[in-house]
Coordinates of C-alpha atoms in Angstrom, one line a residue:
X559 CA 31.5 23.1 19.1
X560 CA 30.5 21.3 16.4
X561 CA 32.3 19.7 13.7
X562 CA 31.7 17.4 10.6
X563 CA 34.3 14.8 9.5
X564 CA 33.8 12.7 6.4
X565 CA 35.3 9.4 6.9
X566 CA 36.6 7.4 3.8
X567 CA 34.9 4.1 3.2
X568 CA 38.2 2.4 2.8
X569 CA 39.0 3.1 6.7
X570 CA 39.2 0.0 8.6
X571 CA 37.0 -1.0 11.4
X572 CA 38.5 0.1 14.7
X573 CA 38.7 2.5 17.5
X574 CA 40.8 5.9 16.6
X575 CA 41.4 9.4 17.9
X576 CA 41.0 12.4 15.9
X577 CA 42.3 15.8 17.5
X578 CA 42.0 14.3 21.1
X579 CA 38.2 12.7 20.3
X580 CA 37.7 9.2 20.5
X581 CA 35.3 7.8 18.0
X582 CA 34.7 3.8 16.4
X583 CA 34.3 3.4 13.0
X584 CA 32.1 0.2 12.6
X585 CA 32.1 -2.6 9.8
X586 CA 29.1 -2.5 7.2
X587 CA 27.0 -5.2 7.5
X588 CA 27.4 -7.8 5.1
X589 CA 24.8 -7.6 1.9
X590 CA 21.7 -9.5 2.0
X591 CA 20.3 -11.5 -0.8
X592 CA 17.4 -9.7 -2.2
X593 CA 14.3 -11.9 -3.1
X594 CA 11.0 -10.8 -4.9
X595 CA 7.6 -11.9 -3.5
X596 CA 4.0 -12.1 -4.7
X597 CA 3.0 -13.7 -1.7
X598 CA 2.4 -12.5 1.6
X599 CA 2.6 -13.3 5.4
X600 CA 4.3 -16.5 6.2
X601 CA 7.1 -16.4 3.0
X602 CA 7.4 -12.7 3.5
X603 CA 8.6 -13.8 7.2
X604 CA 10.3 -17.0 5.8
X605 CA 12.4 -15.0 3.5
X606 CA 13.7 -12.2 5.9
X607 CA 14.4 -15.2 8.4
X608 CA 16.8 -16.9 5.6
X609 CA 18.6 -13.5 5.9
X610 CA 17.3 -11.9 2.5
X611 CA 15.9 -8.5 1.9
X612 CA 12.6 -8.5 0.4
X613 CA 11.1 -6.7 -2.7
X614 CA 7.1 -7.4 -2.9
X615 CA 5.7 -7.0 -6.4
X616 CA 2.7 -5.0 -6.9
X617 CA -0.3 -6.1 -4.8
X618 CA -2.2 -6.4 -1.3
X619 CA -1.0 -9.0 0.9
X620 CA -2.2 -10.1 4.0
X621 CA -0.7 -10.1 7.4
X622 CA -2.0 -12.7 10.0
X623 CA 0.7 -11.8 12.2
X624 CA 3.6 -9.6 13.4
X625 CA 6.3 -9.4 11.0
X626 CA 9.4 -9.5 12.8
X627 CA 12.2 -8.2 10.8
X628 CA 16.1 -9.2 12.1
X629 CA 18.7 -6.8 12.1
X630 CA 19.8 -4.7 9.0
X631 CA 16.9 -6.3 6.8
X632 CA 15.3 -4.8 4.2
X633 CA 11.4 -4.8 3.2
X634 CA 10.3 -3.0 -0.3
X635 CA 7.4 -2.3 -2.2
X636 CA 7.0 -1.3 -5.6
X637 CA 5.6 1.8 -4.7
X638 CA 3.3 3.2 -2.1
X639 CA 0.5 3.4 -4.5
X640 CA 1.3 -0.5 -5.8
X641 CA 1.9 -2.4 -2.9
X642 CA -0.7 -2.9 0.1
X643 CA 0.3 -5.0 3.6
X644 CA -3.0 -5.6 4.9
X645 CA -3.1 -6.5 8.8
X646 CA -5.9 -9.0 9.7
X647 CA -7.2 -9.1 13.0
X648 CA -5.5 -12.1 15.1
X649 CA -5.9 -10.6 18.8
X650 CA -2.3 -9.7 19.1
X651 CA -1.6 -6.5 21.5
X652 CA -2.5 -3.4 19.2
X653 CA -2.4 -5.6 15.8
X654 CA 0.7 -4.7 15.3
X655 CA 2.1 -5.1 11.7
X656 CA 6.1 -5.0 12.0
X657 CA 8.8 -5.4 15.0
X658 CA 11.7 -4.3 13.0
X659 CA 15.2 -4.6 14.8
X660 CA 18.5 -2.4 14.4
X661 CA 18.9 -1.0 11.4
X662 CA 15.8 -2.3 9.2
X663 CA 14.5 -0.1 6.2
X664 CA 10.8 -0.1 5.2
X665 CA 10.2 1.5 1.6
X666 CA 7.5 2.1 -1.1
X667 CA 4.5 0.5 0.4
X668 CA 0.8 1.3 2.1
X669 CA 0.3 -0.5 5.6
X670 CA -3.3 -1.0 6.3
X671 CA -4.0 -1.9 9.5
X672 CA -7.2 -3.8 10.5
X673 CA -8.7 -1.9 13.3
X674 CA -8.6 2.3 14.1
X675 CA -6.5 1.3 17.5
X676 CA -3.8 -0.7 16.1
X677 CA 0.2 -0.2 15.5
X678 CA 1.6 0.0 12.4
X679 CA 5.2 -0.6 13.9
X680 CA 6.7 -1.2 17.5
X681 CA 10.0 -0.4 18.1
X682 CA 10.9 -2.8 20.9
X683 CA 14.1 -1.4 21.6
X684 CA 15.2 -1.0 17.7
X685 CA 17.8 2.0 16.5
X686 CA 18.6 3.2 13.4
X687 CA 15.3 2.3 11.6
X688 CA 14.5 4.4 8.2
X689 CA 10.8 4.2 7.0
X690 CA 10.5 5.9 3.6
X691 CA 7.8 6.8 1.1
X692 CA 5.2 4.5 3.2
X693 CA 1.6 5.3 3.4
X694 CA 0.0 4.5 6.7
X695 CA -3.4 3.7 6.6
X696 CA -5.8 3.9 10.2
X697 CA -4.3 3.3 13.6
X698 CA -1.3 4.5 15.0
X699 CA 2.4 4.6 13.7
X700 CA 3.4 2.8 17.1
X701 CA 5.6 3.1 20.2
X702 CA 8.8 4.2 20.0
X703 CA 11.0 4.9 22.5
X704 CA 14.6 5.0 21.1
X705 CA 16.6 7.2 19.2
X706 CA 17.4 6.9 15.7
X707 CA 14.0 6.3 13.9
X708 CA 13.7 8.3 10.3
X709 CA 10.2 8.5 8.5
X710 CA 11.2 10.2 5.0
X711 CA 8.2 11.4 2.7
X712 CA 5.6 9.2 4.4
X713 CA 2.0 10.1 4.4
X714 CA -0.6 9.3 7.1
X715 CA -4.2 8.9 6.6
X716 CA -6.5 8.3 9.3
X717 CA -3.0 7.6 11.0
X718 CA -1.2 9.2 14.1
X719 CA 2.1 9.4 15.7
X720 CA 1.6 10.3 19.0
X721 CA 3.3 7.4 21.1
X722 CA 6.8 8.7 20.1
X723 CA 8.7 9.2 22.7
X724 CA 12.2 9.9 21.6
X725 CA 14.3 11.6 19.0
X726 CA 12.4 10.5 16.0
X727 CA 13.1 12.5 12.4
X728 CA 9.8 13.4 10.4
X729 CA 11.1 14.3 7.3
X730 CA 8.3 16.0 4.2
X731 CA 5.8 13.5 5.8
X732 CA 2.3 14.5 5.5
X733 CA -0.5 14.1 8.0
X734 CA -4.3 13.9 6.2
X735 CA -7.9 12.6 7.2
X736 CA -8.3 10.6 4.3
X737 CA -11.9 10.4 5.4

C-alpha cells in the first residue's frame, strides 16, 4: 500500500509518527549566495569552496582538474548551447570532470570531455543529485552506484551512460550519435 502525504513547508524539523509510520522532517539547507563567473577552472572551484552557488555566463571554460562540488551546491550555465565546460587532459583516472556531493545540482550547460573514455561525473557516494538540461558530449556519464540521481532533459552526444548501477531516473533524455 502506498500513500502520498503533503507536508507543509512550515513544519518544524524533527521525528514524527503519522498513522503509526515514523518519518523525519529534515531542515532545509541554508541558502547559498549566487556568484556569476566568466572565468574557468580554479575560479569555479574557489567560488564553490567559499560556499557560493555558481552561474557561468555564456562562454567556454577549461577544467584542468576535477571540479569537486560541496554538498547542496549548484552549478548553472546560461544554457546548454551557450555555456561549455571543457575537460583538459591531465592524466587523472578517466579524466573525470565533476564529482558532486549530496544534494548538488548541475544545469544548463555542455560538458565536453577531452577523450572518448572520459567520465563527465563520478558519483563518489553522492545521493540526491540533479542534472538538468545538460549536454554530454564525448565519453561516458560516469560511474554511479548510489540512489537518487535524476537526469532531466539531457542530451547525450557520442556519450554513453552504461555504468549506472543503482536507481537512476532519466527523464526526457535523448541519446544521439552526434557524429
